[in-house]
Coordinates of N, CA and C in Angstrom, one line a residue:
X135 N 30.9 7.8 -15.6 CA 30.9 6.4 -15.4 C 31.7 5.7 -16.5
X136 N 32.7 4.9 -16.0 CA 33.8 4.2 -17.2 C 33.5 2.9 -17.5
X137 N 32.7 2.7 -18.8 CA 32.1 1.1 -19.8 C 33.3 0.4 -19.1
X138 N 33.1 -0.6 -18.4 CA 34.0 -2.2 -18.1 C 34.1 -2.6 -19.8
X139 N 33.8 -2.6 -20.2 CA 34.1 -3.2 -21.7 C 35.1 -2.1 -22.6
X140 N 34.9 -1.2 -23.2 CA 35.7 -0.4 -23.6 C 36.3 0.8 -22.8
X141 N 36.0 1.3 -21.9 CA 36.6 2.6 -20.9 C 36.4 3.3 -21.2
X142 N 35.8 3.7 -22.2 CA 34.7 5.1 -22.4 C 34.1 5.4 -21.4
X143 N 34.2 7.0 -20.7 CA 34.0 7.5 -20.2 C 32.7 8.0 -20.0
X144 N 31.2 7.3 -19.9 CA 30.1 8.0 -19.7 C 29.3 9.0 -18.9
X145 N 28.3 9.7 -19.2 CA 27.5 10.8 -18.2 C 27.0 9.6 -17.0
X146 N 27.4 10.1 -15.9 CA 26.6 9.5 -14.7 C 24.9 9.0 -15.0
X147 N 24.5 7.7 -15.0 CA 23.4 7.3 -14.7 C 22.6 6.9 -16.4
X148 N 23.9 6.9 -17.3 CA 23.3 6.4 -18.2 C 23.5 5.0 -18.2
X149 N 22.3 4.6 -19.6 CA 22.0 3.0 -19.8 C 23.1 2.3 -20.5
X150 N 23.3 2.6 -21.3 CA 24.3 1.8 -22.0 C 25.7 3.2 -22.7
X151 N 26.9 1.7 -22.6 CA 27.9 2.8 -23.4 C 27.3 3.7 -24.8
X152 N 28.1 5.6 -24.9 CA 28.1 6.0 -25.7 C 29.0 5.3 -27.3
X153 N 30.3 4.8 -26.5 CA 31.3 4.2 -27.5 C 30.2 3.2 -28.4
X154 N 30.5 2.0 -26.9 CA 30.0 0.3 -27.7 C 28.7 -0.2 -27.3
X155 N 27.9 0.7 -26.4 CA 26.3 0.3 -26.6 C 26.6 -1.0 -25.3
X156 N 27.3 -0.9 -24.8 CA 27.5 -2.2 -23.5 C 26.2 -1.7 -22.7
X157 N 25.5 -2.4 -22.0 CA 25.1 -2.4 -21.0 C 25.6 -1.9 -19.6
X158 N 24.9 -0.5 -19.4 CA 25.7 0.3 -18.0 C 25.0 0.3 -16.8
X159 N 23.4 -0.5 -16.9 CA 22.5 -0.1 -15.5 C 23.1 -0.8 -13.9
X160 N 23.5 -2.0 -14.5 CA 24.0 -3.3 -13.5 C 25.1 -2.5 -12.7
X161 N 25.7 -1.4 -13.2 CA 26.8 -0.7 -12.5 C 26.0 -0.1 -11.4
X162 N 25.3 0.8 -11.7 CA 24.7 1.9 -10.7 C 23.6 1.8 -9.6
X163 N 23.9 0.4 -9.1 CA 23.5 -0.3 -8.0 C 23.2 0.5 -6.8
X164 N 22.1 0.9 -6.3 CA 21.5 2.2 -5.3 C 21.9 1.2 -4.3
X165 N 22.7 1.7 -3.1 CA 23.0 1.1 -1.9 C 22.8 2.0 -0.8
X166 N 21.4 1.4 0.1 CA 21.7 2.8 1.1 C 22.2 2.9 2.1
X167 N 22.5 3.9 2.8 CA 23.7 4.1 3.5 C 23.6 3.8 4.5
X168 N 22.8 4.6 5.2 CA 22.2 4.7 6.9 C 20.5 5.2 7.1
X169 N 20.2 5.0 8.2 CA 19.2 5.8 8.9 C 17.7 6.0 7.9
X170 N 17.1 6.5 7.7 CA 15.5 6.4 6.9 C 16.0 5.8 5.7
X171 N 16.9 6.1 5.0 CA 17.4 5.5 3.8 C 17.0 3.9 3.4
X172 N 17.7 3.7 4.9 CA 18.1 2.5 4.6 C 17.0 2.0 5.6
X173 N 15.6 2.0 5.8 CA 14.8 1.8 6.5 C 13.6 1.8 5.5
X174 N 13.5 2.2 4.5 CA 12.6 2.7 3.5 C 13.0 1.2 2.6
X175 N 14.4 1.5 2.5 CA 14.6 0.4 0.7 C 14.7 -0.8 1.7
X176 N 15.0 -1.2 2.9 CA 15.4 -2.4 3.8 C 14.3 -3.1 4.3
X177 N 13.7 -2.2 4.7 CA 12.6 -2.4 5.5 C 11.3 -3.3 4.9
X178 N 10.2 -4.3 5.2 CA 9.4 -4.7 4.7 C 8.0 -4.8 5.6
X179 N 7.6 -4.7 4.8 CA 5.8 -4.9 5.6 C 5.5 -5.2 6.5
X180 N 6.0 -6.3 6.8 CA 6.1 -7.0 8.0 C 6.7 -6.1 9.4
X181 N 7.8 -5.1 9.2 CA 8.2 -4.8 10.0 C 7.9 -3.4 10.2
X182 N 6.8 -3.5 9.6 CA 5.1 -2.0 10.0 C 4.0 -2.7 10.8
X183 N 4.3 -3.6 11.1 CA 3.9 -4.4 11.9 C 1.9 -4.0 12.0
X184 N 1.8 -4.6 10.7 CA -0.1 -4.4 9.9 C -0.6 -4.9 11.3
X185 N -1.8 -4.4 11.3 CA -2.5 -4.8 12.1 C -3.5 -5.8 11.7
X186 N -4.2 -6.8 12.2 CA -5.4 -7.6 11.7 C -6.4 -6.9 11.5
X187 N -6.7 -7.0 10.3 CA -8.1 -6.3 9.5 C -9.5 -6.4 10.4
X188 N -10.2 -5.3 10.8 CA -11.7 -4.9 10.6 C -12.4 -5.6 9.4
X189 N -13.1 -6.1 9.3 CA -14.0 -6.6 8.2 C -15.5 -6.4 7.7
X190 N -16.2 -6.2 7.3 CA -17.4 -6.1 6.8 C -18.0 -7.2 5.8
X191 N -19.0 -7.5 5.6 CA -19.6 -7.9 4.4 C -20.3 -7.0 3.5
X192 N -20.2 -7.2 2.2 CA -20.6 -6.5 0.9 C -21.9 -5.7 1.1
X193 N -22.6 -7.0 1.4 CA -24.3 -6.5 1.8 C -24.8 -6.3 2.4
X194 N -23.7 -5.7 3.9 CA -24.1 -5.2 4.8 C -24.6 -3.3 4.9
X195 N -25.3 -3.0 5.5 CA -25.4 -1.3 5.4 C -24.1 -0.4 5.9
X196 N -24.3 0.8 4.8 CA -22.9 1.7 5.1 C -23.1 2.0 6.8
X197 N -24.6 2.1 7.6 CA -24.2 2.5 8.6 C -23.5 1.6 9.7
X198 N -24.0 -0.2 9.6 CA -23.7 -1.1 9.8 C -21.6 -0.5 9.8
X199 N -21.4 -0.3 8.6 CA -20.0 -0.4 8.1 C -19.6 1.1 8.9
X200 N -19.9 2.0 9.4 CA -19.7 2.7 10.3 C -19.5 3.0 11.6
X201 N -20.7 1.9 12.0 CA -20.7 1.4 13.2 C -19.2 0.7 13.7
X202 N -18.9 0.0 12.6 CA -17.6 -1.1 12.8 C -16.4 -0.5 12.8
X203 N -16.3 0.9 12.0 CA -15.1 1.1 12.0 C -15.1 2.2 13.5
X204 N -16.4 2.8 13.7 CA -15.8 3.4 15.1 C -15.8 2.4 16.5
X205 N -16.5 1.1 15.9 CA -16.2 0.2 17.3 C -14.7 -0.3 17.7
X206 N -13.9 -0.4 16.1 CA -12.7 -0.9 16.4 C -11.8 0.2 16.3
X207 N -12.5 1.4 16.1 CA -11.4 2.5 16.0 C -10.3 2.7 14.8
X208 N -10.9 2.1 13.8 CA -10.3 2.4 12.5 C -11.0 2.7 11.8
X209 N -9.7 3.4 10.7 CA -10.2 4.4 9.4 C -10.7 3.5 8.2
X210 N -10.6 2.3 8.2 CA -10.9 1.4 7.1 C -11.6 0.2 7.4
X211 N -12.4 -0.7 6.5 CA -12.7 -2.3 6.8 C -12.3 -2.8 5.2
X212 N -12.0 -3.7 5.7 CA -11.8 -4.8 4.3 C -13.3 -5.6 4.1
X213 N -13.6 -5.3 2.9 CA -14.7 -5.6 2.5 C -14.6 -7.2 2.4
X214 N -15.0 -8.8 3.1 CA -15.2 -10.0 2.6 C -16.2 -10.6 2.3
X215 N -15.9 -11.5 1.7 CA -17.1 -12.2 1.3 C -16.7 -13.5 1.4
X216 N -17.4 -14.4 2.9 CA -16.1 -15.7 3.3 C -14.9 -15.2 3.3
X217 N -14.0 -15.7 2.5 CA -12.3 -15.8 3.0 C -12.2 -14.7 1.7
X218 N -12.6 -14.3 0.5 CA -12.4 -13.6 -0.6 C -12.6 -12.2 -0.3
X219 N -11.5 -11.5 -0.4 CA -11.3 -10.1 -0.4 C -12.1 -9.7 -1.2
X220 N -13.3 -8.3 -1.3 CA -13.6 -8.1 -2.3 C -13.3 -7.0 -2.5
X221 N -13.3 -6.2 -1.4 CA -12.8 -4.9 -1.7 C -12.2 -3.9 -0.3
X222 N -12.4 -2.5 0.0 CA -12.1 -1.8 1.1 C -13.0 -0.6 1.2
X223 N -13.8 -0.9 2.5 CA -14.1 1.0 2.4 C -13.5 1.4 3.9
X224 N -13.4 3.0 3.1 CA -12.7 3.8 4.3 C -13.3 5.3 4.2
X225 N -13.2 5.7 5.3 CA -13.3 7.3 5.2 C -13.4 7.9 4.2
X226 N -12.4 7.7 3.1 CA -12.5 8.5 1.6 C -13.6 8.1 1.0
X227 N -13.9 6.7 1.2 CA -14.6 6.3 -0.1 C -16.0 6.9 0.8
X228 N -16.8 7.2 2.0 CA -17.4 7.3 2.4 C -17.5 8.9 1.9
X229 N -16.9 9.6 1.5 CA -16.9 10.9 1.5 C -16.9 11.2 -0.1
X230 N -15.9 10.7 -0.7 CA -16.3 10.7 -2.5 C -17.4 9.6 -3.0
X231 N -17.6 9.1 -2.3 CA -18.5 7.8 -3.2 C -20.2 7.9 -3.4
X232 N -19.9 8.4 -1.7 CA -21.6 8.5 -1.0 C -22.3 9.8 -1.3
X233 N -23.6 9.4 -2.2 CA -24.0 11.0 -2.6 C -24.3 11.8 -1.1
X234 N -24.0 13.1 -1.0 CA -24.9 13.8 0.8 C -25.3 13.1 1.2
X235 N -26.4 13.6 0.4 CA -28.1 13.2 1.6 C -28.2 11.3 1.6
X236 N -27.6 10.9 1.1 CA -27.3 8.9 1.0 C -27.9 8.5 2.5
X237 N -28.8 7.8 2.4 CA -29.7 6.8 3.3 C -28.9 6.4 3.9
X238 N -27.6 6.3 4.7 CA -26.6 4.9 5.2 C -27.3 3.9 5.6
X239 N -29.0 3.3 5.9 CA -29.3 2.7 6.3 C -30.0 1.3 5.4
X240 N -30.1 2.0 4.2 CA -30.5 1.9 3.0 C -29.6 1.3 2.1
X241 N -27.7 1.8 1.9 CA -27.1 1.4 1.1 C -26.5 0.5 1.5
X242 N -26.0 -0.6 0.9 CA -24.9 -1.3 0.9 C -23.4 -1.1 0.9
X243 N -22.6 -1.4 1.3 CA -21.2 -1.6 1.5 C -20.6 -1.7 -0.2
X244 N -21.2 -2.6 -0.6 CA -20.8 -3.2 -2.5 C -20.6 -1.7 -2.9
X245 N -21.8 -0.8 -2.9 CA -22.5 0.5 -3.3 C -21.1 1.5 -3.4
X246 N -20.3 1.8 -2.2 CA -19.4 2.5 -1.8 C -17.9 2.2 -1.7
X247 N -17.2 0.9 -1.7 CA -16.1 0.5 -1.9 C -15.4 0.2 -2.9
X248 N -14.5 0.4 -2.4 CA -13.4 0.1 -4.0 C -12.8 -0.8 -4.2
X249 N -13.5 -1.7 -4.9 CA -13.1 -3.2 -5.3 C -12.1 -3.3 -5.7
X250 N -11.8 -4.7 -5.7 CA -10.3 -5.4 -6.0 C -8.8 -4.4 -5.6
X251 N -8.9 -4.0 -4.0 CA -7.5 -3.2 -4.0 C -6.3 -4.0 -4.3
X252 N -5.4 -3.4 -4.5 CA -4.0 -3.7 -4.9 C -3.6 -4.7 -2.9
X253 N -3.3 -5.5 -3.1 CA -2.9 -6.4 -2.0 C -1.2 -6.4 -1.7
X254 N -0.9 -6.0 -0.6 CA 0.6 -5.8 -0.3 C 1.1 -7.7 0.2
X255 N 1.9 -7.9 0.5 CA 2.4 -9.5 1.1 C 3.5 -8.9 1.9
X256 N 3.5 -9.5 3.4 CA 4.5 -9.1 4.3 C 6.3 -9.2 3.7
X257 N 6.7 -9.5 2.5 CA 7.9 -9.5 2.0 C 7.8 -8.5 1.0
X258 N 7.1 -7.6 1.3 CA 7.2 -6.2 0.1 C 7.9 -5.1 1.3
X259 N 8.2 -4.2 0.1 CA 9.3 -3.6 0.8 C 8.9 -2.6 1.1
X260 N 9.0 -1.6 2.3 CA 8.4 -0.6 2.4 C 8.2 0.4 1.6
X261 N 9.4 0.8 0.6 CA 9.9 1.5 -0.7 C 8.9 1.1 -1.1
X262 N 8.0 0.0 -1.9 CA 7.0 -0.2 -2.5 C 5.4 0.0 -2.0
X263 N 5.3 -0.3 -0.5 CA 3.8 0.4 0.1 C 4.2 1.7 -0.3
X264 N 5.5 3.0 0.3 CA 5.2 4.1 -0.2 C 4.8 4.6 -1.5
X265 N 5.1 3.9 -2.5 CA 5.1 3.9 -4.0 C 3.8 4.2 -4.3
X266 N 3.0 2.8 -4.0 CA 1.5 2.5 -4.3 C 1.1 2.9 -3.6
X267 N 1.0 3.8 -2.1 CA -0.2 5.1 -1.9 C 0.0 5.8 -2.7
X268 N 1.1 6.5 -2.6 CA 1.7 7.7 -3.7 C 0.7 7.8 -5.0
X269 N 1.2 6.3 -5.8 CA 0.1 6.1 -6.9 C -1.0 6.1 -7.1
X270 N -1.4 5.7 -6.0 CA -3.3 5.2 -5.7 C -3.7 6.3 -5.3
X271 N -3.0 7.1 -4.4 CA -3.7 8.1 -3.6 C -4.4 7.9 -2.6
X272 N -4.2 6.4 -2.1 CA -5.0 5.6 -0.8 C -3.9 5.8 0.3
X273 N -4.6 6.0 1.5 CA -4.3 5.8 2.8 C -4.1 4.5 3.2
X274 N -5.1 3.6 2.9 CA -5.0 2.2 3.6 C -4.4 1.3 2.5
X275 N -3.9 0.2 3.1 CA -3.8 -0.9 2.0 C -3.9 -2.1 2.7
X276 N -4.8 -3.2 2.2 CA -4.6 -4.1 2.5 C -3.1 -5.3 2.5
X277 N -3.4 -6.3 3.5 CA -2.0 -7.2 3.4 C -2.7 -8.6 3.4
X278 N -1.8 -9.4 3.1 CA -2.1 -10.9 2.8 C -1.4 -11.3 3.6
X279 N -1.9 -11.7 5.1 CA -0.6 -13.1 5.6 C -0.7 -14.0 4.7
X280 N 0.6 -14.7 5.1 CA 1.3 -16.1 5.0 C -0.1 -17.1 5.3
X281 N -0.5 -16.9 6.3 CA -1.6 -17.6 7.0 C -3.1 -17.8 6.1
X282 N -2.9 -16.4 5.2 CA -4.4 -16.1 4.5 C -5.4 -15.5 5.3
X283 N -4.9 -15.5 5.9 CA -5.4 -13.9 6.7 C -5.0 -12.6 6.2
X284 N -5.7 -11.6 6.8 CA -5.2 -10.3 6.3 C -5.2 -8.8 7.1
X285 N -4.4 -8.4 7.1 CA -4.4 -6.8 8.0 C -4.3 -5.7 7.2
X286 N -4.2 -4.8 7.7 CA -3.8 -3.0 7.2 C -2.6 -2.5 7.4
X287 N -2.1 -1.7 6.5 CA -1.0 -0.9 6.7 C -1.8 0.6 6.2
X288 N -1.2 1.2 6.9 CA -2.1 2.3 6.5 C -0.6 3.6 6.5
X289 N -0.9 4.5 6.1 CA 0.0 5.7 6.0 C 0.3 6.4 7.4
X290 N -0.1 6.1 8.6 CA 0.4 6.3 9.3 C 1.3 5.6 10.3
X291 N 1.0 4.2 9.6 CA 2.0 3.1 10.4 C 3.1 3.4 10.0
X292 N 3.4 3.9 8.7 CA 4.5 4.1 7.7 C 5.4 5.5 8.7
X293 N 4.3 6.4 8.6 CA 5.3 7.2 9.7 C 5.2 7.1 11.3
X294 N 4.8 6.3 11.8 CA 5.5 5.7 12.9 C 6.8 4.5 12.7
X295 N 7.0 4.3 11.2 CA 7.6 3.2 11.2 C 8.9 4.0 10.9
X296 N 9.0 5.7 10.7 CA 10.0 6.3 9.7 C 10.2 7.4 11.2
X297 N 9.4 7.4 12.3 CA 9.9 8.0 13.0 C 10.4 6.6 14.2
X298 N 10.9 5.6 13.9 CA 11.3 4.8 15.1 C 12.8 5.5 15.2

């Protein structure tokens, strides 16, 4: 890569010139080309097309919260409390959180979910939902409409979204 400031010739993908210490990142501008590429970095939340959130309350029972996710046929509920997100439980959390033999009828929702999740906004980029499963290790992720409402994206919307 050749410094715009002095023409020193640098290793591909470095930060600044070897010569004069110029600034070299602003050069190596990732542009993608075609096809998943460019469906991953292009793409945004919105056009995973979330679906509107399953919900529970805190202090409702985990079987209560079981009941709900097989009535609506999902893997997750967004835990509220009124309009305030508090948290999410899903499948995982019911499986690492919940000792065995656990009463479901007995515990609470609070008990087993994992408060305050990381919250996506329909102008995040797909590149970034894949990021933060990756990071989290979570399947689901909550979203914030515009509206203040909220839906799911989950890891499989992602690959329906990467096999369109």
């Amino acid at each position: 890569m050749k410094c715009p400031e002095c023409g020193f010739v640098n290793i591909a993908g470095a930060d600044e010139c070897d010569s004069c210490q110029a600034p070299l990142v602003h050069l190596e501008q990732f542009s993608p080309k075609q096809g998943m590429e460019r469906r991953i970095l292009q793409g945004t939340v919105a056009s995973l097309a979330p679906q509107a959130a399953a919900k529970v309350g805190p202090e409702e029972s985990l079987s209560r919260a079981i009941e709900a996710m097989r009535e609506a046929k999902v893997g997750c509920l967004l835990v509220v409390d009124g309009r305030k997100l508090e948290g999410i439980i899903s499948e995982r959390e019911l499986l690492f959180r919940v000792p065995a033999h656990a009463d479901f009828s007995k515990m609470a929702v609070r008990d087993a979910m994992r408060p305050k999740p990381t919250c996506l906004q329909e102008e995040d980029q797909v590149a970034d939902v894949f990021n933060r499963m990756a990071m989290s290790g979570h399947r689901h992720m909550p979203v914030r409409f515009k509206d203040g409402s909220y839906g799911v994206v989950s890891a499989r919307d992602l690959l329906r979204y990467l096999c369109k």
